[in-house]
mmCIF file of C-alpha atoms in Angstrom:
data_model
loop_
_atom_site.group_PDB
_atom_site.id
_atom_site.type_symbol
_atom_site.label_atom_id
_atom_site.label_comp_id
_atom_site.label_asym_id
_atom_site.label_seq_id
_atom_site.Cartn_x
_atom_site.Cartn_y
_atom_site.Cartn_z
ATOM 1 C CA UNK A 1 7.507 21.675 7.202
ATOM 2 C CA UNK A 2 3.791 23.066 7.322
ATOM 3 C CA UNK A 3 1.231 20.437 9.714
ATOM 4 C CA UNK A 4 -2.541 21.034 9.535
ATOM 5 C CA UNK A 5 -5.330 19.169 10.999
ATOM 6 C CA UNK A 6 -7.992 17.382 8.791
ATOM 7 C CA UNK A 7 -11.107 17.210 11.083
ATOM 8 C CA UNK A 8 -14.506 14.967 9.555
ATOM 9 C CA UNK A 9 -17.078 15.315 12.105
ATOM 10 C CA UNK A 10 -20.633 13.871 12.110
ATOM 11 C CA UNK A 11 -21.632 16.042 15.037
ATOM 12 C CA UNK A 12 -20.404 19.961 15.875
ATOM 13 C CA UNK A 13 -17.200 20.715 17.554
ATOM 14 C CA UNK A 14 -16.926 19.248 20.816
ATOM 15 C CA UNK A 15 -15.468 21.311 23.753
ATOM 16 C CA UNK A 16 -13.226 19.543 26.026
ATOM 17 C CA UNK A 17 -12.812 20.467 29.950
ATOM 18 C CA UNK A 18 -12.666 18.919 33.352
ATOM 19 C CA UNK A 19 -16.323 18.109 35.050
ATOM 20 C CA UNK A 20 -17.626 16.103 37.588
ATOM 21 C CA UNK A 21 -17.442 12.379 37.095
ATOM 22 C CA UNK A 22 -21.166 11.692 37.991
ATOM 23 C CA UNK A 23 -23.635 13.870 36.227
ATOM 24 C CA UNK A 24 -26.137 15.576 38.648
ATOM 25 C CA UNK A 25 -28.816 13.293 36.919
ATOM 26 C CA UNK A 26 -29.891 10.433 35.072
ATOM 27 C CA UNK A 27 -28.201 10.608 31.322
ATOM 28 C CA UNK A 28 -30.456 11.613 28.663
ATOM 29 C CA UNK A 29 -31.897 8.730 26.280
ATOM 30 C CA UNK A 30 -28.942 9.584 23.729
ATOM 31 C CA UNK A 31 -26.117 9.829 26.393
ATOM 32 C CA UNK A 32 -23.859 6.926 27.537
ATOM 33 C CA UNK A 33 -23.299 6.534 31.091
ATOM 34 C CA UNK A 34 -19.517 6.020 32.019
ATOM 35 C CA UNK A 35 -20.452 2.364 33.064
ATOM 36 C CA UNK A 36 -21.856 1.946 29.599
ATOM 37 C CA UNK A 37 -18.716 2.995 28.045
ATOM 38 C CA UNK A 38 -17.044 0.630 30.245
ATOM 39 C CA UNK A 39 -18.771 -1.907 29.370
ATOM 40 C CA UNK A 40 -18.776 -1.165 25.957
ATOM 41 C CA UNK A 41 -14.342 -0.976 25.979
ATOM 42 C CA UNK A 42 -14.272 -4.168 28.104
ATOM 43 C CA UNK A 43 -16.459 -6.119 25.303
ATOM 44 C CA UNK A 44 -13.936 -4.293 22.503
ATOM 45 C CA UNK A 45 -11.187 -5.528 24.474
ATOM 46 C CA UNK A 46 -12.019 -8.731 24.776
ATOM 47 C CA UNK A 47 -13.073 -9.190 21.052
ATOM 48 C CA UNK A 48 -9.431 -7.656 20.243
ATOM 49 C CA UNK A 49 -7.859 -10.151 22.304
ATOM 50 C CA UNK A 50 -9.789 -13.014 20.778
ATOM 51 C CA UNK A 51 -8.928 -11.801 17.150
ATOM 52 C CA UNK A 52 -5.121 -11.582 18.451
ATOM 53 C CA UNK A 53 -4.873 -15.384 19.345
ATOM 54 C CA UNK A 54 -6.579 -16.496 16.391
ATOM 55 C CA UNK A 55 -3.732 -14.323 14.473
ATOM 56 C CA UNK A 56 -0.974 -16.011 16.453
ATOM 57 C CA UNK A 57 -2.126 -19.513 15.391
ATOM 58 C CA UNK A 58 -2.692 -18.263 11.943
ATOM 59 C CA UNK A 59 0.933 -16.775 12.005
ATOM 60 C CA UNK A 60 2.126 -20.146 13.491
ATOM 61 C CA UNK A 61 0.638 -22.244 10.618
ATOM 62 C CA UNK A 62 2.192 -19.648 8.136
ATOM 63 C CA UNK A 63 5.576 -20.201 9.776
ATOM 64 C CA UNK A 64 5.441 -24.056 9.773
ATOM 65 C CA UNK A 65 4.345 -23.391 5.911
ATOM 66 C CA UNK A 66 7.115 -21.400 5.001
ATOM 67 C CA UNK A 67 9.591 -23.655 6.516
ATOM 68 C CA UNK A 68 8.546 -26.891 4.986
ATOM 69 C CA UNK A 69 7.946 -25.729 1.200
ATOM 70 C CA UNK A 70 11.462 -23.512 1.839
ATOM 71 C CA UNK A 71 13.155 -26.358 2.988
ATOM 72 C CA UNK A 72 12.461 -28.237 -0.386
ATOM 73 C CA UNK A 73 14.316 -25.860 -2.614
ATOM 74 C CA UNK A 74 12.140 -26.367 -5.350
ATOM 75 C CA UNK A 75 12.102 -23.261 -8.067
ATOM 76 C CA UNK A 76 8.295 -23.770 -8.476
ATOM 77 C CA UNK A 77 6.709 -22.472 -11.747
ATOM 78 C CA UNK A 78 4.388 -19.152 -12.143
ATOM 79 C CA UNK A 79 0.610 -20.183 -11.667
ATOM 80 C CA UNK A 80 -1.264 -17.450 -13.582
ATOM 81 C CA UNK A 81 -4.783 -16.750 -12.834
ATOM 82 C CA UNK A 82 -7.604 -14.098 -14.182
ATOM 83 C CA UNK A 83 -9.221 -12.617 -11.135
ATOM 84 C CA UNK A 84 -11.521 -10.293 -12.685
ATOM 85 C CA UNK A 85 -12.150 -9.747 -16.646
ATOM 86 C CA UNK A 86 -15.114 -7.858 -16.925
ATOM 87 C CA UNK A 87 -14.789 -4.998 -19.166
ATOM 88 C CA UNK A 88 -11.785 -2.847 -19.051
ATOM 89 C CA UNK A 89 -10.321 -3.363 -15.418
ATOM 90 C CA UNK A 90 -7.600 -4.419 -13.300
ATOM 91 C CA UNK A 91 -5.466 -1.020 -13.056
ATOM 92 C CA UNK A 92 -3.652 0.419 -10.327
ATOM 93 C CA UNK A 93 -3.406 -3.017 -8.621
ATOM 94 C CA UNK A 94 -2.089 -3.222 -5.103
ATOM 95 C CA UNK A 95 -1.621 -6.878 -3.621
ATOM 96 C CA UNK A 96 -1.373 -7.741 -0.197
ATOM 97 C CA UNK A 97 -1.615 -10.966 2.198
ATOM 98 C CA UNK A 98 -4.475 -10.704 5.066
ATOM 99 C CA UNK A 99 -3.781 -12.386 8.458
ATOM 100 C CA UNK A 100 -5.435 -15.713 6.898
ATOM 101 C CA UNK A 101 -2.481 -16.049 4.677
ATOM 102 C CA UNK A 102 -4.531 -15.452 1.323
ATOM 103 C CA UNK A 103 -3.993 -12.962 -1.120
ATOM 104 C CA UNK A 104 -6.305 -9.629 -1.695
ATOM 105 C CA UNK A 105 -6.099 -6.829 -4.435
ATOM 106 C CA UNK A 106 -7.342 -3.592 -4.883
ATOM 107 C CA UNK A 107 -7.711 -2.160 -8.545
ATOM 108 C CA UNK A 108 -9.474 0.529 -10.775
ATOM 109 C CA UNK A 109 -12.346 -0.848 -12.906
ATOM 110 C CA UNK A 110 -11.539 1.817 -15.576
ATOM 111 C CA UNK A 111 -15.300 0.778 -17.581
ATOM 112 C CA UNK A 112 -17.544 2.370 -14.465
ATOM 113 C CA UNK A 113 -14.696 4.172 -13.169
ATOM 114 C CA UNK A 114 -15.404 2.487 -9.844
ATOM 115 C CA UNK A 115 -12.364 1.156 -6.951
ATOM 116 C CA UNK A 116 -12.300 -2.538 -6.405
ATOM 117 C CA UNK A 117 -11.713 -5.189 -4.162
ATOM 118 C CA UNK A 118 -10.600 -9.017 -4.720
ATOM 119 C CA UNK A 119 -10.221 -11.468 -1.937
ATOM 120 C CA UNK A 120 -9.049 -15.106 -2.571
ATOM 121 C CA UNK A 121 -10.904 -17.209 -0.239
ATOM 122 C CA UNK A 122 -8.847 -20.451 -0.698
ATOM 123 C CA UNK A 123 -10.638 -22.025 -3.929
ATOM 124 C CA UNK A 124 -12.282 -18.758 -5.699
ATOM 125 C CA UNK A 125 -11.710 -15.300 -5.961
ATOM 126 C CA UNK A 126 -14.484 -12.793 -4.545
ATOM 127 C CA UNK A 127 -14.610 -9.198 -6.543
ATOM 128 C CA UNK A 128 -16.851 -6.241 -4.773
ATOM 129 C CA UNK A 129 -17.280 -3.045 -5.602
ATOM 130 C CA UNK A 130 -15.996 -0.614 -2.935
ATOM 131 C CA UNK A 131 -16.629 2.729 -3.905
ATOM 132 C CA UNK A 132 -18.677 3.856 -6.998
ATOM 133 C CA UNK A 133 -19.505 7.261 -6.433
ATOM 134 C CA UNK A 134 -18.513 9.555 -9.225
ATOM 135 C CA UNK A 135 -15.437 8.681 -11.107
ATOM 136 C CA UNK A 136 -13.031 7.400 -8.639
ATOM 137 C CA UNK A 137 -10.989 4.324 -7.995
ATOM 138 C CA UNK A 138 -7.056 5.438 -9.393
ATOM 139 C CA UNK A 139 -3.570 5.015 -7.584
ATOM 140 C CA UNK A 140 -4.959 2.191 -4.935
ATOM 141 C CA UNK A 141 -2.874 1.376 -2.062
ATOM 142 C CA UNK A 142 -3.845 -1.825 0.091
ATOM 143 C CA UNK A 143 -3.288 -2.929 3.597
ATOM 144 C CA UNK A 144 -4.842 -5.352 6.000
ATOM 145 C CA UNK A 145 -4.776 -3.329 9.560
ATOM 146 C CA UNK A 146 -3.913 -5.073 13.138
ATOM 147 C CA UNK A 147 -7.274 -6.205 13.445
ATOM 148 C CA UNK A 148 -7.134 -8.173 9.990
ATOM 149 C CA UNK A 149 -9.391 -6.209 8.300
ATOM 150 C CA UNK A 150 -8.065 -4.642 4.748
ATOM 151 C CA UNK A 151 -8.014 -0.744 3.917
ATOM 152 C CA UNK A 152 -7.134 1.072 0.680
ATOM 153 C CA UNK A 153 -6.002 4.440 0.106
ATOM 154 C CA UNK A 154 -7.114 5.814 -3.200
ATOM 155 C CA UNK A 155 -7.998 8.935 -5.390
ATOM 156 C CA UNK A 156 -11.453 10.306 -6.110
ATOM 157 C CA UNK A 157 -11.121 11.940 -9.755
ATOM 158 C CA UNK A 158 -14.539 13.613 -9.513
ATOM 159 C CA UNK A 159 -13.713 15.914 -6.706
ATOM 160 C CA UNK A 160 -10.202 15.573 -6.697
ATOM 161 C CA UNK A 161 -9.519 14.430 -3.152
ATOM 162 C CA UNK A 162 -7.735 11.697 -1.446
ATOM 163 C CA UNK A 163 -9.936 8.949 0.213
ATOM 164 C CA UNK A 164 -9.950 6.163 2.551
ATOM 165 C CA UNK A 165 -11.763 3.087 2.662
ATOM 166 C CA UNK A 166 -11.890 0.235 5.549
ATOM 167 C CA UNK A 167 -13.600 -2.921 5.792
ATOM 168 C CA UNK A 168 -15.329 -3.653 9.505
ATOM 169 C CA UNK A 169 -16.242 -7.475 8.360
ATOM 170 C CA UNK A 170 -19.176 -6.707 6.745
ATOM 171 C CA UNK A 171 -19.044 -3.482 4.802
ATOM 172 C CA UNK A 172 -16.680 -0.849 3.497
ATOM 173 C CA UNK A 173 -16.878 2.869 4.898
ATOM 174 C CA UNK A 174 -15.017 5.626 2.764
ATOM 175 C CA UNK A 175 -14.371 8.878 3.770
ATOM 176 C CA UNK A 176 -12.226 11.887 2.261
ATOM 177 C CA UNK A 177 -9.137 12.448 3.709
ATOM 178 C CA UNK A 178 -7.649 15.725 2.127
ATOM 179 C CA UNK A 179 -10.264 17.557 -0.005
ATOM 180 C CA UNK A 180 -8.130 20.611 -0.223
ATOM 181 C CA UNK A 181 -7.490 21.503 -3.871
ATOM 182 C CA UNK A 182 -6.541 18.678 -6.607
ATOM 183 C CA UNK A 183 -4.646 16.278 -4.264
ATOM 184 C CA UNK A 184 -4.495 12.138 -3.488
ATOM 185 C CA UNK A 185 -2.441 11.299 -6.248
ATOM 186 C CA UNK A 186 -0.052 8.191 -5.900
ATOM 187 C CA UNK A 187 -1.356 7.046 -2.621
ATOM 188 C CA UNK A 188 0.825 4.720 -0.302
ATOM 189 C CA UNK A 189 -0.993 3.384 2.367
ATOM 190 C CA UNK A 190 1.112 1.426 5.606
ATOM 191 C CA UNK A 191 -0.040 0.881 9.216
ATOM 192 C CA UNK A 192 2.169 2.083 11.739
ATOM 193 C CA UNK A 193 3.487 0.364 14.991
ATOM 194 C CA UNK A 194 0.565 2.084 16.941
ATOM 195 C CA UNK A 195 -1.998 0.404 14.619
ATOM 196 C CA UNK A 196 -3.240 3.507 12.803
ATOM 197 C CA UNK A 197 -2.948 4.140 8.996
ATOM 198 C CA UNK A 198 -0.707 6.665 7.155
ATOM 199 C CA UNK A 199 -0.987 7.830 3.830
ATOM 200 C CA UNK A 200 1.484 9.179 1.572
ATOM 201 C CA UNK A 201 0.478 11.192 -1.762
ATOM 202 C CA UNK A 202 1.235 13.866 -3.960
ATOM 203 C CA UNK A 203 -0.733 17.370 -3.758
ATOM 204 C CA UNK A 204 -1.112 18.321 -7.888
ATOM 205 C CA UNK A 205 -2.013 21.519 -6.786
ATOM 206 C CA UNK A 206 0.898 22.727 -5.112
ATOM 207 C CA UNK A 207 2.948 20.237 -6.462
ATOM 208 C CA UNK A 208 4.137 19.020 -3.031
ATOM 209 C CA UNK A 209 4.782 15.391 -1.249
ATOM 210 C CA UNK A 210 2.354 15.284 1.660
ATOM 211 C CA UNK A 211 1.663 12.310 4.117
ATOM 212 C CA UNK A 212 -1.639 12.094 6.009
ATOM 213 C CA UNK A 213 -1.735 9.960 9.260
ATOM 214 C CA UNK A 214 -4.541 9.042 11.449
ATOM 215 C CA UNK A 215 -4.655 10.773 14.656
ATOM 216 C CA UNK A 216 -7.288 9.933 16.920
ATOM 217 C CA UNK A 217 -10.724 8.100 16.762
ATOM 218 C CA UNK A 218 -13.237 8.952 19.133
ATOM 219 C CA UNK A 219 -16.298 6.858 18.645
ATOM 220 C CA UNK A 220 -18.563 8.117 21.123
ATOM 221 C CA UNK A 221 -18.421 11.510 19.493
ATOM 222 C CA UNK A 222 -18.243 9.999 15.831
ATOM 223 C CA UNK A 223 -14.997 12.562 15.291
ATOM 224 C CA UNK A 224 -12.138 11.122 13.068
ATOM 225 C CA UNK A 225 -9.163 13.320 12.937
ATOM 226 C CA UNK A 226 -5.896 13.151 10.590
ATOM 227 C CA UNK A 227 -2.967 15.173 10.847
ATOM 228 C CA UNK A 228 -1.752 16.318 7.208
ATOM 229 C CA UNK A 229 1.989 17.308 7.325
ATOM 230 C CA UNK A 230 3.541 18.721 4.010
ATOM 231 C CA UNK A 231 6.988 16.804 3.733
ATOM 232 C CA UNK A 232 8.348 18.486 0.524
ATOM 233 C CA UNK A 233 7.612 21.608 -1.030
ATOM 234 C CA UNK A 234 10.474 22.245 -3.270
ATOM 235 C CA UNK A 235 9.702 22.624 -6.535
ATOM 236 C CA UNK A 236 7.329 20.048 -7.831
ATOM 237 C CA UNK A 237 7.674 16.635 -6.120
ATOM 238 C CA UNK A 238 6.410 14.136 -4.722
ATOM 239 C CA UNK A 239 5.023 12.043 -7.578
ATOM 240 C CA UNK A 240 5.329 8.101 -7.086
ATOM 241 C CA UNK A 241 5.665 7.777 -3.389
ATOM 242 C CA UNK A 242 6.287 4.601 -1.555
ATOM 243 C CA UNK A 243 5.536 4.682 2.125
ATOM 244 C CA UNK A 244 7.284 1.857 4.699
ATOM 245 C CA UNK A 245 7.742 1.696 8.153
ATOM 246 C CA UNK A 246 11.371 1.627 9.459
ATOM 247 C CA UNK A 247 12.246 -0.941 12.587
ATOM 248 C CA UNK A 248 12.560 2.272 14.395
ATOM 249 C CA UNK A 249 8.496 2.777 13.899
ATOM 250 C CA UNK A 250 9.140 5.949 11.886
ATOM 251 C CA UNK A 251 7.821 6.384 8.608
ATOM 252 C CA UNK A 252 9.800 6.976 5.243
ATOM 253 C CA UNK A 253 8.923 7.687 1.845
ATOM 254 C CA UNK A 254 10.547 7.258 -1.493
ATOM 255 C CA UNK A 255 9.493 9.691 -4.313
ATOM 256 C CA UNK A 256 10.038 11.271 -7.729
ATOM 257 C CA UNK A 257 11.462 14.736 -7.768
ATOM 258 C CA UNK A 258 9.854 16.048 -11.017
ATOM 259 C CA UNK A 259 11.767 19.233 -11.224
ATOM 260 C CA UNK A 260 15.267 17.784 -10.710
ATOM 261 C CA UNK A 261 14.117 14.562 -12.424
ATOM 262 C CA UNK A 262 15.958 12.532 -9.007
ATOM 263 C CA UNK A 263 14.874 9.597 -7.001
ATOM 264 C CA UNK A 264 14.576 11.452 -3.451
ATOM 265 C CA UNK A 265 13.759 9.563 0.135
ATOM 266 C CA UNK A 266 12.188 11.072 3.239
ATOM 267 C CA UNK A 267 12.407 10.074 6.817
ATOM 268 C CA UNK A 268 10.538 11.325 9.752
ATOM 269 C CA UNK A 269 13.208 11.401 13.118
ATOM 270 C CA UNK A 270 10.093 11.771 15.383
ATOM 271 C CA UNK A 271 10.062 15.340 15.415
ATOM 272 C CA UNK A 272 10.799 16.546 11.760
ATOM 273 C CA UNK A 273 11.008 15.348 7.958
ATOM 274 C CA UNK A 274 14.525 14.886 6.509
ATOM 275 C CA UNK A 275 14.564 14.879 2.901
ATOM 276 C CA UNK A 276 18.086 13.235 0.721
ATOM 277 C CA UNK A 277 18.807 12.665 -3.164
ATOM 278 C CA UNK A 278 19.229 8.627 -3.636
ATOM 279 C CA UNK A 279 19.927 9.256 -7.415
ATOM 280 C CA UNK A 280 20.855 12.061 -9.478
ATOM 281 C CA UNK A 281 22.222 10.764 -12.638
ATOM 282 C CA UNK A 282 19.880 11.169 -15.483
ATOM 283 C CA UNK A 283 16.155 11.357 -15.432
ATOM 284 C CA UNK A 284 15.627 8.752 -12.765
ATOM 285 C CA UNK A 285 13.162 7.811 -9.815
ATOM 286 C CA UNK A 286 9.728 7.162 -11.245
ATOM 287 C CA UNK A 287 7.910 4.070 -10.104
ATOM 288 C CA UNK A 288 9.624 3.892 -6.946
ATOM 289 C CA UNK A 289 8.787 1.229 -4.538
ATOM 290 C CA UNK A 290 10.243 1.228 -0.927
ATOM 291 C CA UNK A 291 11.115 -1.678 1.555
ATOM 292 C CA UNK A 292 13.209 -2.280 4.565
ATOM 293 C CA UNK A 293 15.270 -5.074 4.516
ATOM 294 C CA UNK A 294 16.302 -7.583 7.340
ATOM 295 C CA UNK A 295 19.279 -5.336 8.245
ATOM 296 C CA UNK A 296 16.993 -2.485 9.087
ATOM 297 C CA UNK A 297 17.906 -0.764 6.032
ATOM 298 C CA UNK A 298 15.737 1.162 3.265
ATOM 299 C CA UNK A 299 16.104 -0.280 -0.313
ATOM 300 C CA UNK A 300 14.150 1.123 -3.547
ATOM 301 C CA UNK A 301 13.339 0.123 -7.053
ATOM 302 C CA UNK A 302 12.492 2.484 -9.549
ATOM 303 C CA UNK A 303 13.204 3.834 -13.333
ATOM 304 C CA UNK A 304 15.517 4.985 -14.952
ATOM 305 C CA UNK A 305 13.961 6.911 -18.108
ATOM 306 C CA UNK A 306 17.499 7.995 -19.310
ATOM 307 C CA UNK A 307 18.567 4.786 -20.300
ATOM 308 C CA UNK A 308 15.260 2.675 -20.149
ATOM 309 C CA UNK A 309 16.438 0.848 -17.146
ATOM 310 C CA UNK A 310 15.209 -1.004 -13.904
ATOM 311 C CA UNK A 311 17.054 0.197 -11.174
ATOM 312 C CA UNK A 312 17.356 -0.412 -7.550
ATOM 313 C CA UNK A 313 19.242 1.762 -4.613
ATOM 314 C CA UNK A 314 20.104 0.255 -0.896
ATOM 315 C CA UNK A 315 21.243 1.917 1.885
ATOM 316 C CA UNK A 316 24.211 0.425 3.969
ATOM 317 C CA UNK A 317 23.653 2.998 6.783
ATOM 318 C CA UNK A 318 26.187 6.323 5.588
ATOM 319 C CA UNK A 319 25.233 6.004 1.574
ATOM 320 C CA UNK A 320 22.790 4.734 -0.782
ATOM 321 C CA UNK A 321 24.253 2.361 -3.471
ATOM 322 C CA UNK A 322 22.733 2.229 -6.787
ATOM 323 C CA UNK A 323 23.165 -0.137 -9.696
ATOM 324 C CA UNK A 324 20.862 -1.238 -12.976
ATOM 325 C CA UNK A 325 19.352 -4.337 -12.161
ATOM 326 C CA UNK A 326 17.509 -4.767 -15.986
ATOM 327 C CA UNK A 327 19.105 -2.831 -19.044
ATOM 328 C CA UNK A 328 17.283 -5.180 -21.596
ATOM 329 C CA UNK A 329 15.319 -2.830 -23.768
ATOM 330 C CA UNK A 330 12.881 -0.196 -22.558
ATOM 331 C CA UNK A 331 12.499 -1.588 -19.428
ATOM 332 C CA UNK A 332 11.478 -1.027 -15.469
ATOM 333 C CA UNK A 333 8.308 0.610 -15.385
ATOM 334 C CA UNK A 334 5.834 0.103 -12.662
ATOM 335 C CA UNK A 335 8.167 -1.372 -10.294
ATOM 336 C CA UNK A 336 7.015 -3.235 -6.921
ATOM 337 C CA UNK A 337 10.071 -4.378 -4.376
ATOM 338 C CA UNK A 338 9.550 -6.644 -1.439
ATOM 339 C CA UNK A 339 11.691 -8.619 0.928
ATOM 340 C CA UNK A 340 11.519 -12.496 0.655
ATOM 341 C CA UNK A 341 11.747 -15.004 3.980
ATOM 342 C CA UNK A 342 15.422 -15.393 2.726
ATOM 343 C CA UNK A 343 16.015 -11.636 3.380
ATOM 344 C CA UNK A 344 16.864 -11.267 -0.256
ATOM 345 C CA UNK A 345 14.632 -8.417 -2.492
ATOM 346 C CA UNK A 346 12.589 -9.416 -5.544
ATOM 347 C CA UNK A 347 11.259 -6.734 -7.855
ATOM 348 C CA UNK A 348 8.160 -6.894 -9.896
ATOM 349 C CA UNK A 349 7.806 -4.822 -13.547
ATOM 350 C CA UNK A 350 6.797 -4.126 -16.558
ATOM 351 C CA UNK A 351 8.826 -4.565 -19.933
ATOM 352 C CA UNK A 352 7.532 -2.297 -22.476
ATOM 353 C CA UNK A 353 9.894 -3.538 -25.520
ATOM 354 C CA UNK A 354 8.227 -6.715 -25.452
ATOM 355 C CA UNK A 355 4.759 -5.983 -23.295
ATOM 356 C CA UNK A 356 6.065 -8.620 -20.720
ATOM 357 C CA UNK A 357 5.723 -9.289 -16.712
ATOM 358 C CA UNK A 358 9.305 -9.707 -15.483
ATOM 359 C CA UNK A 359 10.407 -10.435 -11.913
ATOM 360 C CA UNK A 360 13.820 -9.853 -10.692
ATOM 361 C CA UNK A 361 15.348 -11.550 -7.457
ATOM 362 C CA UNK A 362 18.453 -11.117 -5.904
ATOM 363 C CA UNK A 363 20.690 -14.290 -4.675
ATOM 364 C CA UNK A 364 23.156 -12.636 -2.511
ATOM 365 C CA UNK A 365 25.587 -11.586 -5.448
ATOM 366 C CA UNK A 366 23.739 -11.176 -8.505
ATOM 367 C CA UNK A 367 19.999 -10.662 -10.133
ATOM 368 C CA UNK A 368 18.030 -13.367 -11.632
ATOM 369 C CA UNK A 369 15.192 -12.177 -14.485
ATOM 370 C CA UNK A 370 12.385 -14.088 -15.334
ATOM 371 C CA UNK A 371 9.634 -13.544 -17.376
ATOM 372 C CA UNK A 372 6.317 -14.363 -15.903
ATOM 373 C CA UNK A 373 3.636 -13.784 -18.650
ATOM 374 C CA UNK A 374 4.370 -12.578 -22.157
ATOM 375 C CA UNK A 375 0.766 -13.529 -23.526
ATOM 376 C CA UNK A 376 0.092 -10.013 -25.223
ATOM 377 C CA UNK A 377 0.561 -6.819 -23.792
ATOM 378 C CA UNK A 378 1.210 -7.722 -19.947
ATOM 379 C CA UNK A 379 2.451 -6.893 -16.614
ATOM 380 C CA UNK A 380 1.293 -3.078 -16.101
ATOM 381 C CA UNK A 381 0.651 -1.922 -12.671
ATOM 382 C CA UNK A 382 2.195 -4.687 -10.521
ATOM 383 C CA UNK A 383 2.247 -5.196 -7.263
ATOM 384 C CA UNK A 384 4.481 -7.911 -5.451
ATOM 385 C CA UNK A 385 3.874 -9.779 -2.154
ATOM 386 C CA UNK A 386 5.718 -12.774 -0.401
ATOM 387 C CA UNK A 387 3.027 -14.955 0.991
ATOM 388 C CA UNK A 388 3.333 -17.105 3.924
ATOM 389 C CA UNK A 389 4.509 -19.865 2.055
ATOM 390 C CA UNK A 390 7.793 -17.921 1.011
ATOM 391 C CA UNK A 391 6.924 -17.724 -2.506
ATOM 392 C CA UNK A 392 6.395 -14.118 -4.630
ATOM 393 C CA UNK A 393 2.681 -13.414 -5.911
ATOM 394 C CA UNK A 394 2.187 -10.673 -8.574
ATOM 395 C CA UNK A 395 -0.879 -8.450 -9.199
ATOM 396 C CA UNK A 396 -1.168 -6.962 -12.688
ATOM 397 C CA UNK A 397 -3.209 -5.844 -15.750
ATOM 398 C CA UNK A 398 -3.285 -7.528 -19.431
ATOM 399 C CA UNK A 399 -4.602 -5.465 -22.064
ATOM 400 C CA UNK A 400 -6.002 -6.864 -25.341
ATOM 401 C CA UNK A 401 -7.884 -5.427 -28.328
ATOM 402 C CA UNK A 402 -11.397 -5.398 -26.673
ATOM 403 C CA UNK A 403 -10.643 -4.963 -22.942
ATOM 404 C CA UNK A 404 -8.188 -5.236 -20.110
ATOM 405 C CA UNK A 405 -8.168 -7.791 -17.343
ATOM 406 C CA UNK A 406 -6.909 -8.538 -13.788
ATOM 407 C CA UNK A 407 -4.461 -11.124 -13.237
ATOM 408 C CA UNK A 408 -2.396 -12.478 -10.409
ATOM 409 C CA UNK A 409 0.480 -14.824 -10.872
ATOM 410 C CA UNK A 410 2.177 -16.970 -8.025
ATOM 411 C CA UNK A 411 4.694 -19.135 -7.549
ATOM 412 C CA UNK A 412 3.402 -22.442 -6.522
ATOM 413 C CA UNK A 413 0.219 -23.370 -5.678
ATOM 414 C CA UNK A 414 -2.565 -21.071 -3.920
ATOM 415 C CA UNK A 415 -2.622 -22.753 -0.297
ATOM 416 C CA UNK A 416 -6.166 -23.831 0.388
ATOM 417 C CA UNK A 417 -8.028 -21.396 3.656
ATOM 418 C CA UNK A 418 -7.146 -23.111 6.926
#
């Protein structure tokens, strides 16, 4: 395991040492006194407490809504909406629900080569450009931080870098996380129990699986530090990464080993990374998606290239059990896995034979397959999440002869803003 530190600083390097707590004279106009720093920290803590209280109230409302809708036992129809239809857009989608219970999507604008973001406000979708510098925006991954604000990891094609964007409530701030070689492909973003972001990704220069983890933020010195670790460097490996934190608070990653054409799983023990093969039967493991079930064990959806199938793997505490979910035609691309409030897994994916968006849901004994959208060539770049009402939502791309659109499908209705 190789670990390096990526340091982005707006000031010169700072030397840290023990010194007197009271400066010999009044602080310079550009310096902060200890009292000013303490006052700022106290104000921020009060603001954080207020945000946490608001989030707790929203989550309570969402749980109530989930219980009310879940108790009806109704199998809702899919409600499909076009989110963005300007030019060729809607690739590399990533869907997540905010603390307000509303969905948001990060995606790539192919026409302009930009990273974009869409958010539902309870009645309409608002779209915005996050990064338009050079050719950028593929391999997006969206997650909401504990402050309720969205963040996105993505690839910068112009410079070959891994980048990260975070919303502060009014504007987006973007920065390079790893700029060594051609890197930052197949990104996956998640926030750890410490409230800090982590990103798994593929380093194409070295053919390695890597993870970048936010290490420290010192606002008064304007220093941002990321810890970058090589997780797997055996051959060409680390494509189609998917990152999630387990109940032990440690990160885990599913990924594709291109050298051996296998699905692999990496988990951090607290001191080192362990990697294991999950499925080695043929050419398997592309389009992997990782999630932890309510039993605390990991599960992975992925593609079987040999047979053209959608597959699912689940760990039982000692071994991995794998099975085909959908073997009808050439299917199982762009998979996205999530567990519903009933504790059962669901998978969105693309069926290339018919050009359809599909959804598979496990009922405890078997998988039920549902065609969500079959209008034209639809269902690529899927991303699945369950809303606070307990119903699934999927973002995806629809391709026509003249353009491509970003769409979202949701079971039931889009609840209004609270």
